[in-house]
């Protein structure tokens, strides 16, 4: 009898611990990020709010408040036959999503090729990313966390833009 009670108590405790310590699935973690991404692509008006030359060439910035806690900024520039785009989505000031895209597009030509990478970020860490096309993700030395460094640089540039 004691063994049965001991077994029931231990199994109950193990079940309780397993439920309490279970991690949410990646899909559950990404769901609010995907909702913010959808909000951005549905509501962003693609206007140009600022032009900077911090990096030696014109960069065109679009800055949006998507709702009371979700903000975005997008940077585009053309250099050496490539059209570059970076998009950053922030929730309560924290980066949750980033996209970078490089389109090979020589003058007087249509799009030749495209590389893009989407980053899903939580607690200042890249939790997932998706890359399409041939680009820097093919390099063995590439680190997806480099996007966080790039974001901080861009955020500092954004703060320098005069209103």
PDB file of C-alpha atoms in Angstrom:
ATOM      1  CA  UNK A   1       0.000   0.000   0.000  1.00  0.00           C
ATOM      2  CA  UNK A   2       2.786   2.382   0.923  1.00  0.00           C
ATOM      3  CA  UNK A   3       4.516   1.668  -2.377  1.00  0.00           C
ATOM      4  CA  UNK A   4       1.346   2.471  -4.311  1.00  0.00           C
ATOM      5  CA  UNK A   5       0.873   5.775  -2.491  1.00  0.00           C
ATOM      6  CA  UNK A   6       4.547   6.629  -2.945  1.00  0.00           C
ATOM      7  CA  UNK A   7       4.278   5.812  -6.666  1.00  0.00           C
ATOM      8  CA  UNK A   8       1.121   7.925  -7.107  1.00  0.00           C
ATOM      9  CA  UNK A   9       2.664  10.886  -5.276  1.00  0.00           C
ATOM     10  CA  UNK A  10       5.878  10.705  -7.304  1.00  0.00           C
ATOM     11  CA  UNK A  11       4.065  10.361 -10.629  1.00  0.00           C
ATOM     12  CA  UNK A  12       1.817  13.291  -9.741  1.00  0.00           C
ATOM     13  CA  UNK A  13       4.841  15.368  -8.783  1.00  0.00           C
ATOM     14  CA  UNK A  14       6.656  14.470 -12.016  1.00  0.00           C
ATOM     15  CA  UNK A  15       3.559  15.356 -14.055  1.00  0.00           C
ATOM     16  CA  UNK A  16       3.215  18.662 -12.217  1.00  0.00           C
ATOM     17  CA  UNK A  17       6.878  19.510 -12.817  1.00  0.00           C
ATOM     18  CA  UNK A  18       6.692  18.568 -16.475  1.00  0.00           C
ATOM     19  CA  UNK A  19       3.718  20.887 -17.017  1.00  0.00           C
ATOM     20  CA  UNK A  20       5.333  23.702 -15.057  1.00  0.00           C
ATOM     21  CA  UNK A  21       8.666  23.440 -16.843  1.00  0.00           C
ATOM     22  CA  UNK A  22       7.370  22.825 -20.359  1.00  0.00           C
ATOM     23  CA  UNK A  23       8.640  25.339 -22.887  1.00  0.00           C
ATOM     24  CA  UNK A  24       6.200  26.903 -25.340  1.00  0.00           C
ATOM     25  CA  UNK A  25       6.602  25.664 -28.893  1.00  0.00           C
ATOM     26  CA  UNK A  26       8.437  27.757 -31.464  1.00  0.00           C
ATOM     27  CA  UNK A  27       5.128  28.245 -33.289  1.00  0.00           C
ATOM     28  CA  UNK A  28       3.551  29.652 -30.100  1.00  0.00           C
ATOM     29  CA  UNK A  29       6.487  32.004 -29.543  1.00  0.00           C
ATOM     30  CA  UNK A  30       6.457  33.191 -33.168  1.00  0.00           C
ATOM     31  CA  UNK A  31       2.671  33.759 -33.334  1.00  0.00           C
ATOM     32  CA  UNK A  32       2.672  37.337 -31.925  1.00  0.00           C
ATOM     33  CA  UNK A  33       5.725  38.187 -34.044  1.00  0.00           C
ATOM     34  CA  UNK A  34       3.951  36.953 -37.173  1.00  0.00           C
ATOM     35  CA  UNK A  35       0.892  39.021 -36.200  1.00  0.00           C
ATOM     36  CA  UNK A  36       3.079  42.144 -35.942  1.00  0.00           C
ATOM     37  CA  UNK A  37       4.690  41.307 -39.298  1.00  0.00           C
ATOM     38  CA  UNK A  38       1.248  40.990 -40.891  1.00  0.00           C
ATOM     39  CA  UNK A  39       0.214  44.308 -39.331  1.00  0.00           C
ATOM     40  CA  UNK A  40       3.306  45.949 -40.819  1.00  0.00           C
ATOM     41  CA  UNK A  41       2.840  44.612 -44.330  1.00  0.00           C
ATOM     42  CA  UNK A  42      -0.880  45.412 -44.252  1.00  0.00           C
ATOM     43  CA  UNK A  43      -0.683  48.943 -42.816  1.00  0.00           C
ATOM     44  CA  UNK A  44       2.734  50.424 -43.533  1.00  0.00           C
ATOM     45  CA  UNK A  45       2.345  53.247 -46.026  1.00  0.00           C
ATOM     46  CA  UNK A  46       5.831  53.082 -47.618  1.00  0.00           C
ATOM     47  CA  UNK A  47       6.344  56.851 -47.536  1.00  0.00           C
ATOM     48  CA  UNK A  48       9.850  58.255 -47.110  1.00  0.00           C
ATOM     49  CA  UNK A  49      10.324  60.161 -43.861  1.00  0.00           C
ATOM     50  CA  UNK A  50      14.046  60.868 -44.003  1.00  0.00           C
ATOM     51  CA  UNK A  51      17.135  60.600 -46.174  1.00  0.00           C
ATOM     52  CA  UNK A  52      20.519  60.043 -44.555  1.00  0.00           C
ATOM     53  CA  UNK A  53      24.087  59.703 -45.754  1.00  0.00           C
ATOM     54  CA  UNK A  54      25.649  58.266 -42.587  1.00  0.00           C
ATOM     55  CA  UNK A  55      27.186  55.390 -44.544  1.00  0.00           C
ATOM     56  CA  UNK A  56      28.452  57.375 -47.529  1.00  0.00           C
ATOM     57  CA  UNK A  57      25.414  56.973 -49.807  1.00  0.00           C
ATOM     58  CA  UNK A  58      21.757  58.084 -49.647  1.00  0.00           C
ATOM     59  CA  UNK A  59      19.516  55.872 -47.509  1.00  0.00           C
ATOM     60  CA  UNK A  60      15.752  56.339 -47.487  1.00  0.00           C
ATOM     61  CA  UNK A  61      13.965  55.811 -44.168  1.00  0.00           C
ATOM     62  CA  UNK A  62      10.287  55.058 -43.497  1.00  0.00           C
ATOM     63  CA  UNK A  63       9.201  55.262 -39.873  1.00  0.00           C
ATOM     64  CA  UNK A  64       5.776  54.027 -38.733  1.00  0.00           C
ATOM     65  CA  UNK A  65       3.742  53.594 -35.567  1.00  0.00           C
ATOM     66  CA  UNK A  66       1.627  50.569 -36.399  1.00  0.00           C
ATOM     67  CA  UNK A  67      -0.338  50.669 -33.154  1.00  0.00           C
ATOM     68  CA  UNK A  68       0.180  51.963 -29.624  1.00  0.00           C
ATOM     69  CA  UNK A  69       3.053  49.572 -28.895  1.00  0.00           C
ATOM     70  CA  UNK A  70       4.336  48.373 -32.300  1.00  0.00           C
ATOM     71  CA  UNK A  71       6.756  50.553 -34.252  1.00  0.00           C
ATOM     72  CA  UNK A  72       8.750  49.973 -37.403  1.00  0.00           C
ATOM     73  CA  UNK A  73      11.399  51.467 -39.547  1.00  0.00           C
ATOM     74  CA  UNK A  74      12.555  50.550 -43.018  1.00  0.00           C
ATOM     75  CA  UNK A  75      15.753  51.601 -44.773  1.00  0.00           C
ATOM     76  CA  UNK A  76      16.358  51.300 -48.524  1.00  0.00           C
ATOM     77  CA  UNK A  77      19.338  52.198 -50.686  1.00  0.00           C
ATOM     78  CA  UNK A  78      20.801  51.383 -54.077  1.00  0.00           C
ATOM     79  CA  UNK A  79      24.509  50.698 -54.439  1.00  0.00           C
ATOM     80  CA  UNK A  80      26.635  48.832 -56.984  1.00  0.00           C
ATOM     81  CA  UNK A  81      23.687  47.374 -58.902  1.00  0.00           C
ATOM     82  CA  UNK A  82      21.966  46.112 -55.739  1.00  0.00           C
ATOM     83  CA  UNK A  83      18.784  47.371 -54.094  1.00  0.00           C
ATOM     84  CA  UNK A  84      19.021  46.862 -50.320  1.00  0.00           C
ATOM     85  CA  UNK A  85      16.150  46.824 -47.832  1.00  0.00           C
ATOM     86  CA  UNK A  86      16.170  46.453 -44.052  1.00  0.00           C
ATOM     87  CA  UNK A  87      12.968  46.324 -41.999  1.00  0.00           C
ATOM     88  CA  UNK A  88      12.805  46.343 -38.195  1.00  0.00           C
ATOM     89  CA  UNK A  89       9.677  45.796 -36.070  1.00  0.00           C
ATOM     90  CA  UNK A  90       9.685  46.725 -32.404  1.00  0.00           C
ATOM     91  CA  UNK A  91       7.188  45.842 -29.697  1.00  0.00           C
ATOM     92  CA  UNK A  92       7.381  48.104 -26.649  1.00  0.00           C
ATOM     93  CA  UNK A  93      10.786  49.227 -27.930  1.00  0.00           C
ATOM     94  CA  UNK A  94      12.178  45.691 -28.205  1.00  0.00           C
ATOM     95  CA  UNK A  95      13.186  44.250 -31.559  1.00  0.00           C
ATOM     96  CA  UNK A  96      10.955  41.283 -32.459  1.00  0.00           C
ATOM     97  CA  UNK A  97      11.377  40.952 -36.233  1.00  0.00           C
ATOM     98  CA  UNK A  98      13.895  41.986 -38.848  1.00  0.00           C
ATOM     99  CA  UNK A  99      14.126  41.454 -42.571  1.00  0.00           C
ATOM    100  CA  UNK A 100      16.997  42.144 -44.878  1.00  0.00           C
ATOM    101  CA  UNK A 101      16.794  41.806 -48.616  1.00  0.00           C
ATOM    102  CA  UNK A 102      19.256  42.299 -51.462  1.00  0.00           C
ATOM    103  CA  UNK A 103      17.987  42.459 -55.023  1.00  0.00           C
ATOM    104  CA  UNK A 104      20.456  42.251 -57.896  1.00  0.00           C
ATOM    105  CA  UNK A 105      19.090  44.927 -60.190  1.00  0.00           C
ATOM    106  CA  UNK A 106      21.505  46.575 -62.646  1.00  0.00           C
ATOM    107  CA  UNK A 107      20.419  49.836 -64.251  1.00  0.00           C
ATOM    108  CA  UNK A 108      17.953  49.359 -67.096  1.00  0.00           C
ATOM    109  CA  UNK A 109      17.312  45.722 -66.146  1.00  0.00           C
ATOM    110  CA  UNK A 110      14.589  43.898 -64.324  1.00  0.00           C
ATOM    111  CA  UNK A 111      15.270  42.022 -61.120  1.00  0.00           C
ATOM    112  CA  UNK A 112      18.012  39.455 -61.733  1.00  0.00           C
ATOM    113  CA  UNK A 113      18.092  37.627 -58.386  1.00  0.00           C
ATOM    114  CA  UNK A 114      17.055  38.100 -54.778  1.00  0.00           C
ATOM    115  CA  UNK A 115      18.288  37.102 -51.350  1.00  0.00           C
ATOM    116  CA  UNK A 116      16.274  37.723 -48.231  1.00  0.00           C
ATOM    117  CA  UNK A 117      16.406  36.683 -44.623  1.00  0.00           C
ATOM    118  CA  UNK A 118      13.706  37.070 -41.972  1.00  0.00           C
ATOM    119  CA  UNK A 119      14.726  37.034 -38.316  1.00  0.00           C
ATOM    120  CA  UNK A 120      12.399  36.281 -35.414  1.00  0.00           C
ATOM    121  CA  UNK A 121      13.691  37.749 -32.174  1.00  0.00           C
ATOM    122  CA  UNK A 122      12.719  37.340 -28.542  1.00  0.00           C
ATOM    123  CA  UNK A 123      14.534  38.647 -25.468  1.00  0.00           C
ATOM    124  CA  UNK A 124      17.303  40.074 -27.653  1.00  0.00           C
ATOM    125  CA  UNK A 125      18.088  36.681 -29.222  1.00  0.00           C
ATOM    126  CA  UNK A 126      17.390  35.360 -32.701  1.00  0.00           C
ATOM    127  CA  UNK A 127      15.043  32.425 -32.062  1.00  0.00           C
ATOM    128  CA  UNK A 128      14.492  31.525 -35.715  1.00  0.00           C
ATOM    129  CA  UNK A 129      15.313  32.749 -39.183  1.00  0.00           C
ATOM    130  CA  UNK A 130      14.357  31.923 -42.750  1.00  0.00           C
ATOM    131  CA  UNK A 131      16.653  32.616 -45.675  1.00  0.00           C
ATOM    132  CA  UNK A 132      15.676  32.482 -49.344  1.00  0.00           C
ATOM    133  CA  UNK A 133      18.101  32.681 -52.245  1.00  0.00           C
ATOM    134  CA  UNK A 134      21.863  32.755 -52.374  1.00  0.00           C
ATOM    135  CA  UNK A 135      23.410  35.352 -50.091  1.00  0.00           C
ATOM    136  CA  UNK A 136      25.366  35.888 -46.916  1.00  0.00           C
ATOM    137  CA  UNK A 137      23.628  33.024 -45.097  1.00  0.00           C
ATOM    138  CA  UNK A 138      25.582  30.668 -47.384  1.00  0.00           C
ATOM    139  CA  UNK A 139      28.876  31.851 -45.855  1.00  0.00           C
ATOM    140  CA  UNK A 140      30.225  29.508 -43.160  1.00  0.00           C
ATOM    141  CA  UNK A 141      31.265  32.471 -41.008  1.00  0.00           C
ATOM    142  CA  UNK A 142      27.795  34.080 -41.065  1.00  0.00           C
ATOM    143  CA  UNK A 143      26.150  34.444 -37.661  1.00  0.00           C
ATOM    144  CA  UNK A 144      22.407  35.225 -37.437  1.00  0.00           C
ATOM    145  CA  UNK A 145      23.069  37.138 -34.191  1.00  0.00           C
ATOM    146  CA  UNK A 146      24.961  39.719 -36.308  1.00  0.00           C
ATOM    147  CA  UNK A 147      21.512  41.119 -37.125  1.00  0.00           C
ATOM    148  CA  UNK A 148      21.250  42.342 -33.526  1.00  0.00           C
ATOM    149  CA  UNK A 149      24.504  44.301 -33.882  1.00  0.00           C
ATOM    150  CA  UNK A 150      23.275  45.722 -37.181  1.00  0.00           C
ATOM    151  CA  UNK A 151      19.971  46.721 -35.543  1.00  0.00           C
ATOM    152  CA  UNK A 152      21.719  48.588 -32.711  1.00  0.00           C
ATOM    153  CA  UNK A 153      23.779  50.496 -35.304  1.00  0.00           C
ATOM    154  CA  UNK A 154      20.616  51.370 -37.222  1.00  0.00           C
ATOM    155  CA  UNK A 155      18.796  52.375 -34.054  1.00  0.00           C
ATOM    156  CA  UNK A 156      21.639  54.791 -33.213  1.00  0.00           C
ATOM    157  CA  UNK A 157      21.413  56.241 -36.737  1.00  0.00           C
ATOM    158  CA  UNK A 158      17.648  56.641 -36.360  1.00  0.00           C
ATOM    159  CA  UNK A 159      18.145  58.598 -33.139  1.00  0.00           C
ATOM    160  CA  UNK A 160      20.490  61.014 -34.956  1.00  0.00           C
ATOM    161  CA  UNK A 161      17.854  61.937 -37.555  1.00  0.00           C
ATOM    162  CA  UNK A 162      16.599  65.429 -36.789  1.00  0.00           C
ATOM    163  CA  UNK A 163      12.884  66.050 -36.495  1.00  0.00           C
TER     164      UNK A 163
END
